[in-house]
Short mmCIF file of N, CA and C in Angstrom, two decimals:
data_model
loop_
_atom_site.label_atom_id
_atom_site.label_comp_id
_atom_site.label_asym_id
_atom_site.label_seq_id
_atom_site.Cartn_x
_atom_site.Cartn_y
_atom_site.Cartn_z
N MET A 1 -2.32 -5.69 -24.85
CA MET A 1 -2.97 -6.39 -23.01
C MET A 1 -2.52 -5.58 -22.47
N CYS A 2 -2.53 -4.82 -21.00
CA CYS A 2 -1.81 -4.28 -20.53
C CYS A 2 -1.21 -5.12 -19.15
N GLY A 3 1.08 -4.10 -19.16
CA GLY A 3 1.75 -5.19 -18.78
C GLY A 3 0.50 -6.11 -17.63
N TRP A 4 -0.09 -5.15 -16.93
CA TRP A 4 -1.23 -5.45 -15.08
C TRP A 4 -1.80 -6.12 -15.54
N GLN A 5 -2.50 -6.79 -16.43
CA GLN A 5 -2.93 -7.53 -17.03
C GLN A 5 -2.07 -8.73 -17.34
N ARG A 6 -0.98 -8.99 -17.80
CA ARG A 6 -0.22 -10.61 -18.09
C ARG A 6 -0.30 -11.58 -17.64
N LYS A 7 -0.13 -12.79 -17.93
CA LYS A 7 -0.65 -13.45 -17.15
C LYS A 7 0.42 -14.04 -16.23
N ASP A 8 1.80 -13.13 -16.18
CA ASP A 8 2.56 -13.49 -15.18
C ASP A 8 3.15 -12.64 -14.05
N LEU A 9 2.59 -11.67 -14.44
CA LEU A 9 2.24 -10.80 -13.16
C LEU A 9 0.95 -10.90 -11.83
N TRP A 10 0.04 -11.52 -13.01
CA TRP A 10 -1.68 -11.67 -12.17
C TRP A 10 -1.43 -13.14 -11.03
N VAL A 11 -0.56 -13.71 -12.27
CA VAL A 11 -0.26 -15.45 -11.37
C VAL A 11 1.38 -15.26 -9.62
N THR A 12 1.75 -13.81 -10.18
CA THR A 12 3.34 -14.05 -8.96
C THR A 12 2.17 -12.96 -7.72
N LYS A 13 0.91 -12.92 -8.35
CA LYS A 13 0.12 -11.32 -7.97
C LYS A 13 -1.12 -11.80 -7.07
N ARG A 14 -1.64 -13.09 -7.91
CA ARG A 14 -3.06 -12.59 -8.03
C ARG A 14 -3.71 -13.36 -6.16
N ARG A 15 -2.99 -14.11 -5.68
CA ARG A 15 -2.82 -14.58 -3.79
C ARG A 15 -2.81 -13.29 -3.29
N GLU A 16 -2.23 -12.15 -3.65
CA GLU A 16 -2.07 -10.76 -2.32
C GLU A 16 -2.61 -9.59 -3.94
N VAL A 17 -4.20 -9.78 -3.36
CA VAL A 17 -4.03 -9.18 -4.94
C VAL A 17 -4.43 -7.40 -4.25
N LEU A 18 -5.03 -7.40 -3.05
CA LEU A 18 -4.34 -5.87 -2.32
C LEU A 18 -3.54 -6.09 -1.78
N ARG A 19 -2.81 -5.95 -1.32
CA ARG A 19 -1.32 -5.79 -0.98
C ARG A 19 -0.34 -6.20 -2.50
N GLY A 20 -0.79 -6.84 -3.27
CA GLY A 20 0.16 -6.73 -4.42
C GLY A 20 -0.57 -5.25 -5.55
N PHE A 21 -1.26 -5.01 -5.48
CA PHE A 21 -1.21 -3.52 -6.44
C PHE A 21 -1.93 -2.23 -5.06
N ALA A 22 -1.95 -2.95 -4.14
CA ALA A 22 -3.08 -1.10 -3.48
C ALA A 22 -1.77 -0.94 -2.61
N ALA A 23 -1.02 -1.24 -2.69
CA ALA A 23 0.55 -0.74 -0.94
C ALA A 23 1.87 -0.69 -2.70
N GLY A 24 2.91 0.41 -1.39
CA GLY A 24 3.62 0.77 -1.91
C GLY A 24 4.68 -0.16 -2.58
N GLU A 25 5.42 -1.34 -2.55
CA GLU A 25 5.45 -2.25 -3.43
C GLU A 25 4.84 -2.82 -4.45
N GLY A 26 3.80 -2.62 -3.75
CA GLY A 26 2.79 -3.77 -5.39
C GLY A 26 2.34 -2.55 -6.16
N LEU A 27 2.10 -1.59 -5.95
CA LEU A 27 1.30 -0.02 -6.39
C LEU A 27 3.30 0.02 -8.08
N ARG A 28 4.22 -0.30 -7.07
CA ARG A 28 5.74 0.02 -8.24
C ARG A 28 6.01 -0.93 -8.62
N GLU A 29 5.23 -1.78 -8.83
CA GLU A 29 6.10 -2.87 -10.02
C GLU A 29 4.10 -3.08 -10.37
N LEU A 30 3.17 -2.20 -10.82
CA LEU A 30 1.92 -2.43 -11.21
C LEU A 30 2.84 -0.98 -11.59
N ALA A 31 3.05 0.07 -11.41
CA ALA A 31 3.79 1.65 -12.07
C ALA A 31 4.64 0.75 -13.51
N ARG A 32 5.80 -0.03 -12.64
CA ARG A 32 6.62 -0.39 -14.07
C ARG A 32 6.01 -1.46 -14.65
N SER A 33 5.10 -2.52 -14.19
CA SER A 33 4.46 -2.76 -15.32
C SER A 33 4.15 -1.46 -16.36
N MET A 34 3.10 -0.47 -16.19
CA MET A 34 2.58 -0.29 -16.63
C MET A 34 3.77 1.05 -18.25
N ALA A 35 4.12 1.63 -17.42
CA ALA A 35 5.51 1.69 -18.30
C ALA A 35 5.71 1.16 -19.14
N GLU A 36 6.30 -0.06 -19.01
CA GLU A 36 7.13 -0.60 -19.62
C GLU A 36 6.24 -0.99 -21.29
N ASP A 37 5.01 -1.03 -20.44
CA ASP A 37 3.82 -1.57 -21.87
C ASP A 37 3.58 0.26 -22.54
N ALA A 38 3.44 1.30 -21.78
CA ALA A 38 3.31 2.96 -22.14
C ALA A 38 5.54 2.68 -23.00
N LEU A 39 5.71 2.49 -23.10
CA LEU A 39 7.72 2.20 -23.27
C LEU A 39 7.22 1.96 -25.25
N LYS A 40 6.73 0.32 -25.24
CA LYS A 40 6.64 -0.31 -26.05
C LYS A 40 5.48 0.40 -26.58
N ALA A 41 4.45 0.75 -26.24
CA ALA A 41 3.87 1.50 -27.74
C ALA A 41 4.33 3.25 -28.46
N GLY A 42 4.88 3.75 -28.00
CA GLY A 42 5.04 4.77 -28.03
C GLY A 42 4.90 5.59 -26.89
N ARG A 43 4.82 5.51 -26.10
CA ARG A 43 4.10 6.49 -25.38
C ARG A 43 5.14 7.29 -24.61
N PRO A 44 5.15 8.30 -23.66
CA PRO A 44 5.38 8.98 -22.65
C PRO A 44 5.46 8.34 -21.04
N VAL A 45 6.49 8.90 -20.10
CA VAL A 45 6.37 7.99 -18.84
C VAL A 45 6.33 9.50 -18.07
N SER A 46 5.28 9.56 -17.56
CA SER A 46 5.62 11.02 -16.89
C SER A 46 6.17 10.97 -15.25
N TYR A 47 5.94 10.27 -14.45
CA TYR A 47 7.00 9.25 -13.36
C TYR A 47 8.34 8.31 -13.78
N MET A 48 8.38 7.87 -14.81
CA MET A 48 9.53 7.43 -14.58
C MET A 48 10.87 8.60 -15.20
N LYS A 49 11.75 8.06 -14.15
CA LYS A 49 13.03 9.32 -13.70
C LYS A 49 13.94 8.79 -14.50
N GLU A 50 15.28 9.51 -14.75
CA GLU A 50 16.77 9.52 -15.20
C GLU A 50 17.40 7.53 -15.31
N GLY A 51 16.45 6.80 -14.00
CA GLY A 51 16.95 6.15 -13.75
C GLY A 51 16.29 4.54 -14.57
N GLY A 52 15.33 5.55 -15.13
CA GLY A 52 14.38 3.75 -15.97
C GLY A 52 13.37 3.39 -15.23
N LEU A 53 12.60 2.03 -15.75
CA LEU A 53 11.61 1.75 -14.83
C LEU A 53 11.97 0.88 -13.64
N ASP A 54 14.19 -0.24 -13.59
CA ASP A 54 13.74 -0.23 -12.12
C ASP A 54 13.80 0.97 -11.02
N ASP A 55 13.83 1.81 -11.67
CA ASP A 55 14.00 3.66 -10.24
C ASP A 55 12.93 4.40 -10.11
N ILE A 56 11.69 2.59 -10.92
CA ILE A 56 9.86 3.94 -10.33
C ILE A 56 9.74 3.38 -9.12
N THR A 57 9.06 4.79 -8.13
CA THR A 57 8.63 4.30 -7.05
C THR A 57 7.59 4.57 -7.38
N ALA A 58 6.70 4.44 -6.20
CA ALA A 58 5.29 4.64 -5.94
C ALA A 58 5.13 6.90 -5.68
N ARG A 59 6.26 6.53 -4.91
CA ARG A 59 6.79 8.00 -4.62
C ARG A 59 5.86 9.01 -5.95
N ASP A 60 7.33 8.42 -6.90
CA ASP A 60 6.95 9.71 -8.22
C ASP A 60 5.73 8.67 -8.53
N VAL A 61 4.41 8.00 -8.33
CA VAL A 61 3.40 8.44 -9.21
C VAL A 61 2.93 9.25 -9.10
N ALA A 62 3.02 8.98 -7.76
CA ALA A 62 1.69 10.07 -6.69
C ALA A 62 1.88 11.16 -6.86
N GLU A 63 3.92 11.73 -7.10
CA GLU A 63 3.68 13.35 -7.48
C GLU A 63 3.42 13.48 -8.98
N ALA A 64 3.52 12.45 -9.89
CA ALA A 64 3.33 12.31 -11.03
C ALA A 64 1.38 13.41 -11.32
N ALA A 65 0.74 12.23 -10.02
CA ALA A 65 -0.92 12.57 -10.20
C ALA A 65 -0.62 13.41 -9.70
N GLU A 66 -0.54 14.11 -8.18
CA GLU A 66 0.28 14.98 -7.78
C GLU A 66 -0.06 16.45 -9.40
N MET A 67 0.66 16.34 -10.84
CA MET A 67 0.71 17.29 -11.03
C MET A 67 -0.15 17.47 -12.32
N GLY A 68 -0.75 16.50 -12.28
CA GLY A 68 -2.35 16.01 -13.30
C GLY A 68 -1.76 16.17 -14.58
N CYS A 69 -0.95 14.14 -14.94
CA CYS A 69 0.17 13.19 -15.27
C CYS A 69 -1.29 12.42 -15.14
N ALA A 70 -2.40 12.05 -16.39
CA ALA A 70 -2.80 11.12 -16.47
C ALA A 70 -2.06 9.53 -17.12
N ASP A 71 -1.14 8.95 -16.88
CA ASP A 71 -0.89 8.60 -16.81
C ASP A 71 -0.38 7.52 -15.52
N ALA A 72 -0.41 8.73 -14.10
CA ALA A 72 0.36 8.22 -12.91
C ALA A 72 -1.16 7.73 -12.20
N GLY A 73 -2.10 9.51 -13.01
CA GLY A 73 -3.86 9.00 -12.47
C GLY A 73 -3.69 7.50 -12.72
N GLU A 74 -4.05 6.98 -13.86
CA GLU A 74 -4.20 5.42 -14.40
C GLU A 74 -3.75 4.74 -13.51
N VAL A 75 -2.19 4.53 -12.86
CA VAL A 75 -2.31 3.84 -12.18
C VAL A 75 -2.55 3.55 -10.95
N LEU A 76 -3.30 4.89 -10.37
CA LEU A 76 -2.94 4.65 -8.84
C LEU A 76 -4.82 4.17 -9.45
N ALA A 77 -5.68 4.92 -9.88
CA ALA A 77 -6.79 4.72 -10.61
C ALA A 77 -7.13 3.08 -10.36
N VAL A 78 -5.85 1.94 -10.84
CA VAL A 78 -5.60 0.88 -11.63
C VAL A 78 -5.94 0.17 -9.96
N SER A 79 -5.05 0.85 -8.95
CA SER A 79 -5.22 0.53 -7.56
C SER A 79 -5.57 0.57 -7.07
N GLY A 80 -6.85 1.17 -6.85
CA GLY A 80 -7.76 1.76 -6.51
C GLY A 80 -9.40 0.50 -6.80
N ARG A 81 -9.55 -0.21 -8.00
CA ARG A 81 -9.69 -0.46 -8.14
C ARG A 81 -9.54 -2.71 -7.64
N TYR A 82 -8.56 -2.54 -7.08
CA TYR A 82 -7.85 -3.84 -6.98
C TYR A 82 -8.19 -3.61 -5.23
N PHE A 83 -8.13 -1.71 -4.94
CA PHE A 83 -7.69 -2.39 -3.48
C PHE A 83 -9.13 -1.78 -3.17
N GLY A 84 -10.21 -1.54 -4.11
CA GLY A 84 -11.90 -1.87 -3.80
C GLY A 84 -12.50 -3.26 -3.08
N ARG A 85 -11.76 -3.87 -3.59
CA ARG A 85 -12.45 -5.32 -4.19
C ARG A 85 -11.84 -5.93 -2.92
N GLY A 86 -10.75 -5.79 -2.34
CA GLY A 86 -9.83 -6.19 -1.18
C GLY A 86 -11.25 -6.23 -0.06
N LEU A 87 -11.57 -4.57 0.43
CA LEU A 87 -12.07 -4.84 1.54
C LEU A 87 -13.50 -4.50 0.94
N ALA A 88 -13.96 -4.75 -0.36
CA ALA A 88 -15.49 -5.56 -0.39
C ALA A 88 -14.98 -6.83 0.44
N MET A 89 -14.49 -7.78 0.53
CA MET A 89 -14.31 -8.58 1.35
C MET A 89 -14.33 -8.18 2.29
N LEU A 90 -13.40 -8.14 2.77
CA LEU A 90 -13.40 -7.45 4.40
C LEU A 90 -14.34 -6.93 5.06
N VAL A 91 -15.28 -5.87 4.50
CA VAL A 91 -17.06 -4.80 4.63
C VAL A 91 -18.41 -7.05 4.52
N ASP A 92 -17.61 -7.59 3.94
CA ASP A 92 -19.25 -8.48 3.55
C ASP A 92 -18.51 -9.51 4.88
N ILE A 93 -17.03 -10.15 4.89
CA ILE A 93 -17.11 -10.63 6.55
C ILE A 93 -17.10 -10.30 7.58
N LEU A 94 -16.03 -8.98 7.57
CA LEU A 94 -16.84 -8.25 9.06
C LEU A 94 -17.48 -7.58 9.92
N ASN A 95 -18.37 -7.26 8.47
CA ASN A 95 -19.44 -6.42 8.63
C ASN A 95 -18.73 -4.74 9.49
N PRO A 96 -17.69 -4.00 9.45
CA PRO A 96 -17.81 -3.07 9.93
C PRO A 96 -17.87 -1.78 9.49
N GLU A 97 -18.26 -0.96 10.74
CA GLU A 97 -18.77 0.62 10.83
C GLU A 97 -17.53 1.15 10.78
N ARG A 98 -15.97 1.44 10.03
CA ARG A 98 -15.28 1.96 10.01
C ARG A 98 -13.99 0.49 9.37
N ILE A 99 -13.29 1.38 8.75
CA ILE A 99 -11.74 0.76 8.29
C ILE A 99 -11.44 1.61 8.05
N VAL A 100 -9.75 2.12 8.93
CA VAL A 100 -8.69 3.33 8.41
C VAL A 100 -7.90 2.11 7.77
N ALA A 101 -7.43 3.25 7.18
CA ALA A 101 -6.37 2.21 5.57
C ALA A 101 -5.75 3.34 5.60
N GLY A 102 -3.97 2.67 5.90
CA GLY A 102 -3.07 3.56 6.36
C GLY A 102 -2.13 3.68 4.77
N GLY A 103 -1.19 3.81 5.36
CA GLY A 103 -0.02 3.19 3.27
C GLY A 103 -0.37 3.98 2.64
N ILE A 104 -1.16 2.83 1.03
CA ILE A 104 -0.65 4.88 0.16
C ILE A 104 -2.12 4.99 0.46
N TYR A 105 -3.07 4.90 1.01
CA TYR A 105 -3.93 5.24 0.62
C TYR A 105 -4.25 7.05 1.02
N ALA A 106 -3.81 6.76 2.69
CA ALA A 106 -3.34 7.97 3.33
C ALA A 106 -2.74 8.83 3.13
N ARG A 107 -1.81 8.50 1.91
CA ARG A 107 -0.79 9.71 1.13
C ARG A 107 -2.09 9.71 -0.16
N ALA A 108 -1.88 9.42 -0.52
CA ALA A 108 -2.41 9.75 -1.70
C ALA A 108 -4.52 9.29 -2.23
N GLY A 109 -4.97 9.11 -1.12
CA GLY A 109 -6.39 8.59 -1.22
C GLY A 109 -7.22 9.21 -2.90
N ARG A 110 -6.36 10.71 -1.95
CA ARG A 110 -7.18 11.09 -3.59
C ARG A 110 -8.04 10.72 -4.83
N PHE A 111 -6.33 10.74 -5.22
CA PHE A 111 -6.73 9.53 -6.11
C PHE A 111 -6.93 8.24 -6.78
N LEU A 112 -7.25 7.45 -5.33
CA LEU A 112 -7.78 6.15 -5.10
C LEU A 112 -9.11 6.03 -5.10
N LYS A 113 -10.10 7.22 -3.93
CA LYS A 113 -11.47 6.49 -3.77
C LYS A 113 -11.70 6.78 -4.83
N ASP A 114 -11.91 6.98 -5.29
CA ASP A 114 -13.67 7.52 -6.92
C ASP A 114 -13.15 5.04 -7.08
N GLU A 115 -12.46 5.48 -7.78
CA GLU A 115 -12.46 3.82 -8.32
C GLU A 115 -12.28 2.84 -6.93
N MET A 116 -12.08 3.03 -5.97
CA MET A 116 -12.20 2.44 -4.53
C MET A 116 -13.98 1.63 -4.32
N GLU A 117 -14.20 2.87 -4.55
CA GLU A 117 -15.74 3.47 -4.24
C GLU A 117 -16.50 2.83 -5.06
N LYS A 118 -15.73 2.82 -6.37
CA LYS A 118 -17.30 1.58 -7.45
C LYS A 118 -17.61 0.49 -7.03
N GLU A 119 -15.37 0.22 -6.31
CA GLU A 119 -15.52 -1.54 -7.26
C GLU A 119 -15.97 -2.29 -5.32
N LEU A 120 -15.08 -0.87 -4.41
CA LEU A 120 -16.42 -1.39 -3.53
C LEU A 120 -17.84 -1.72 -3.44
N ARG A 121 -18.28 -0.69 -4.27
CA ARG A 121 -20.33 -0.47 -4.12
C ARG A 121 -20.55 -1.53 -4.93
N ARG A 122 -20.01 -1.73 -5.95
CA ARG A 122 -19.71 -3.26 -7.02
C ARG A 122 -19.29 -4.29 -6.97
N GLU A 123 -19.23 -4.86 -5.64
CA GLU A 123 -18.07 -5.94 -5.51
C GLU A 123 -19.14 -5.86 -3.26
N ALA A 124 -19.57 -5.42 -2.81
CA ALA A 124 -19.79 -6.00 -1.07
C ALA A 124 -21.09 -5.66 -1.59
N LEU A 125 -21.67 -5.84 -0.09
CA LEU A 125 -23.63 -5.95 -0.18
C LEU A 125 -23.56 -4.97 -0.19
N PRO A 126 -24.92 -4.39 -0.37
CA PRO A 126 -25.33 -3.65 -0.07
C PRO A 126 -25.39 -2.62 1.01
N ALA A 127 -26.26 -3.24 2.13
CA ALA A 127 -26.26 -2.97 3.01
C ALA A 127 -25.35 -2.52 4.48
N SER A 128 -24.00 -3.95 3.72
CA SER A 128 -22.87 -3.34 4.44
C SER A 128 -21.62 -2.44 4.26
N VAL A 129 -21.48 -1.99 2.95
CA VAL A 129 -21.26 -1.10 2.23
C VAL A 129 -21.73 0.25 3.32
N ASN A 130 -22.81 0.18 3.00
CA ASN A 130 -23.79 1.13 3.35
C ASN A 130 -23.52 1.51 4.85
N ALA A 131 -23.08 0.80 5.60
CA ALA A 131 -22.67 1.17 7.20
C ALA A 131 -21.77 1.16 7.11
N CYS A 132 -21.18 1.43 6.60
CA CYS A 132 -19.33 0.83 6.88
C CYS A 132 -18.52 2.71 6.33
N CYS A 133 -17.13 3.58 6.47
CA CYS A 133 -17.28 4.09 6.13
C CYS A 133 -16.18 4.25 5.64
N ILE A 134 -14.44 4.78 4.65
CA ILE A 134 -13.87 4.38 5.13
C ILE A 134 -12.69 5.93 5.63
N LEU A 135 -11.44 6.10 5.92
CA LEU A 135 -10.64 6.44 6.20
C LEU A 135 -9.14 6.97 5.60
N PRO A 136 -8.84 7.56 5.76
CA PRO A 136 -7.50 7.92 5.99
C PRO A 136 -6.85 8.24 7.21
N CYS A 137 -5.63 6.74 7.85
CA CYS A 137 -4.97 6.81 9.29
C CYS A 137 -4.70 8.54 9.77
N GLY A 138 -5.77 9.29 11.16
CA GLY A 138 -4.68 10.44 11.28
C GLY A 138 -3.81 10.33 11.84
N LEU A 139 -2.23 9.26 12.01
CA LEU A 139 -1.60 9.73 12.36
C LEU A 139 -0.48 10.13 11.09
N GLY A 140 -0.49 9.31 9.16
CA GLY A 140 0.21 9.66 8.26
C GLY A 140 1.02 9.33 8.24
N GLU A 141 2.62 9.69 7.98
CA GLU A 141 3.96 9.61 8.02
C GLU A 141 4.32 8.84 9.07
N GLN A 142 4.03 9.02 10.46
CA GLN A 142 4.65 8.49 11.82
C GLN A 142 3.68 7.24 11.66
N ILE A 143 2.98 6.90 11.47
CA ILE A 143 2.16 5.67 11.50
C ILE A 143 3.03 3.92 11.73
N GLY A 144 4.06 4.29 11.12
CA GLY A 144 5.06 3.45 11.00
C GLY A 144 6.20 3.52 11.82
N ASP A 145 6.02 4.61 12.77
CA ASP A 145 7.58 5.12 13.71
C ASP A 145 6.49 4.79 14.87
N TYR A 146 4.78 5.02 15.09
CA TYR A 146 4.27 4.51 15.90
C TYR A 146 3.95 2.95 16.31
N GLY A 147 3.74 2.16 15.09
CA GLY A 147 3.57 1.22 14.97
C GLY A 147 5.32 0.12 14.68
N ALA A 148 6.25 0.44 14.72
CA ALA A 148 7.44 0.57 15.85
C ALA A 148 7.57 0.19 17.12
N VAL A 149 7.18 1.30 17.46
CA VAL A 149 7.96 1.75 19.10
C VAL A 149 6.35 0.85 20.05
N MET A 150 5.58 1.02 19.90
CA MET A 150 4.58 -0.41 20.04
C MET A 150 4.42 -1.05 19.94
N ALA A 151 5.42 -1.64 19.44
CA ALA A 151 5.64 -3.24 19.19
C ALA A 151 6.88 -4.18 19.15
N ALA A 152 8.08 -2.84 19.77
CA ALA A 152 8.85 -2.95 20.87
C ALA A 152 8.30 -3.28 22.61
N LEU A 153 7.48 -2.25 22.94
CA LEU A 153 6.66 -1.84 24.04
C LEU A 153 6.74 -2.92 23.95
N GLU A 154 5.95 -3.72 23.27
CA GLU A 154 5.01 -5.20 23.76
C GLU A 154 6.12 -6.38 24.12
N MET A 155 6.85 -5.78 23.09
CA MET A 155 8.01 -7.43 23.60
C MET A 155 8.86 -7.13 25.05
N TRP A 156 8.94 -5.53 24.93
CA TRP A 156 10.21 -5.57 26.62
C TRP A 156 9.35 -5.64 27.56
N ARG A 157 7.20 -5.57 27.53
CA ARG A 157 6.57 -5.43 28.78
C ARG A 157 7.08 -7.02 29.11
N ASN A 158 6.24 -7.76 27.62
CA ASN A 158 6.31 -9.46 27.40
C ASN A 158 7.65 -10.16 28.35
N GLU A 159 8.83 -9.23 28.12
CA GLU A 159 9.80 -10.09 28.55
C GLU A 159 10.32 -9.38 30.19
N GLU A 160 11.46 -10.23 31.16
CA GLU A 160 12.16 -9.77 31.37
C GLU A 160 12.35 -8.24 31.76
N HIS A 161 12.24 -7.52 33.41
CA HIS A 161 12.92 -6.27 32.51
C HIS A 161 14.67 -5.64 32.99
N GLU A 162 15.11 -7.32 33.22
CA GLU A 162 16.49 -7.30 33.80
C GLU A 162 17.56 -7.61 33.61
N GLY A 163 18.94 -7.15 33.43
CA GLY A 163 19.75 -8.06 32.39
C GLY A 163 19.80 -7.58 31.30
N LYS A 164 20.73 -9.06 30.78
CA LYS A 164 20.49 -9.03 29.30
C LYS A 164 18.69 -8.85 28.88
N ASP A 165 18.27 -8.81 29.49
CA ASP A 165 16.35 -9.02 28.70
C ASP A 165 16.31 -7.93 28.59
N ALA A 166 16.55 -6.48 29.14
CA ALA A 166 16.30 -4.85 29.16
C ALA A 166 17.06 -4.63 27.80
N GLU A 167 18.29 -4.86 27.85
CA GLU A 167 19.20 -5.07 26.05
C GLU A 167 18.72 -5.12 25.59
N ARG A 168 18.19 -6.78 26.01
CA ARG A 168 17.98 -7.12 24.38
C ARG A 168 16.39 -6.31 23.37
N GLY A 169 15.97 -5.75 24.57
CA GLY A 169 14.52 -5.47 24.24
C GLY A 169 15.12 -3.57 23.84
N VAL A 170 15.89 -3.02 24.91
CA VAL A 170 16.69 -1.89 23.58
C VAL A 170 16.64 -2.10 22.19
N GLU A 171 17.71 -2.95 22.30
CA GLU A 171 18.36 -3.69 20.48
C GLU A 171 17.06 -3.84 19.65
N LYS A 172 15.96 -4.51 19.85
CA LYS A 172 14.86 -4.71 18.85
C LYS A 172 13.90 -3.69 19.42
N LEU A 173 13.77 -2.34 20.14
CA LEU A 173 13.45 -1.22 19.64
C LEU A 173 14.10 -1.03 18.47
N SER A 174 15.50 -0.11 18.94
CA SER A 174 16.55 -0.26 17.77
C SER A 174 16.29 -0.25 16.61
N GLY A 175 16.01 -1.60 17.04
CA GLY A 175 15.88 -2.05 15.51
C GLY A 175 14.74 -2.04 14.92
N ILE A 176 13.86 -2.54 14.94
CA ILE A 176 12.31 -1.47 14.16
C ILE A 176 11.88 -0.27 14.62
N TYR A 177 13.02 0.22 14.68
CA TYR A 177 12.76 2.05 14.82
C TYR A 177 13.34 1.94 13.30
N LYS A 178 14.89 1.52 13.06
CA LYS A 178 15.48 1.47 11.54
C LYS A 178 14.68 0.67 10.80
N PHE A 179 14.23 -0.08 11.11
CA PHE A 179 13.68 -0.19 10.10
C PHE A 179 11.98 0.46 9.54
N SER A 180 11.78 0.60 9.99
CA SER A 180 9.99 1.46 9.90
C SER A 180 11.05 2.93 9.08
N CYS A 181 12.13 3.44 9.84
CA CYS A 181 12.53 4.50 8.40
C CYS A 181 12.64 3.98 7.03
N LEU A 182 13.23 3.38 7.51
CA LEU A 182 14.24 2.69 5.75
C LEU A 182 13.13 2.54 5.13
N ARG A 183 11.89 1.39 5.47
CA ARG A 183 10.77 1.55 4.53
C ARG A 183 9.98 2.27 4.10
N SER A 184 9.60 3.87 5.58
CA SER A 184 9.29 4.98 5.10
C SER A 184 10.25 5.52 4.24
N GLN A 185 10.91 5.16 4.39
CA GLN A 185 11.92 5.55 3.30
C GLN A 185 11.86 5.55 1.69
N ARG A 186 11.41 4.15 1.39
CA ARG A 186 11.57 3.35 0.52
C ARG A 186 10.42 3.60 -0.46
N LEU A 187 8.86 2.90 0.70
CA LEU A 187 8.28 2.97 0.28
C LEU A 187 6.81 4.81 -0.19
N LEU A 188 6.52 4.06 -0.95
CA LEU A 188 5.90 5.71 -0.72
C LEU A 188 4.25 6.06 0.33
#
């Protein structure tokens, strides 16, 4: 049984299937688990660097997939299936015309897309899924930066613009921006 199907991993992730498997941190955990299983079976792991299992990142997986490594492609395919399941729920509930996806889909969508679409078509209502288009976000790597600036501006706008409140707004903006930069460096 593959590590991503093991009961212990599934129990910790089942309440967050979409984020737990189709986002940077979840993808990293999925890749680590699948790498651990491959190593136990005596198979090499293309996306594992010198630091071992603990240093595997979503970026490593995507880079290995770009180089044509089948094991990395399988990690992204599994992630794509879970992403498709999550999107199917959104499509059935909200019936949107368009979903704009950022994160891992914006960065490595071509490796997720086939499995995501198969699962989406299998799980969602046909009329709803046929009316919906899934697109990668147009802002790419800067999406977190724009989000941080907008959140800080909104907080600042809602506070008084004088004295300590204005200084606090600038501090919040700086903190959010730093968090966004650190997060984008750590995740894919």
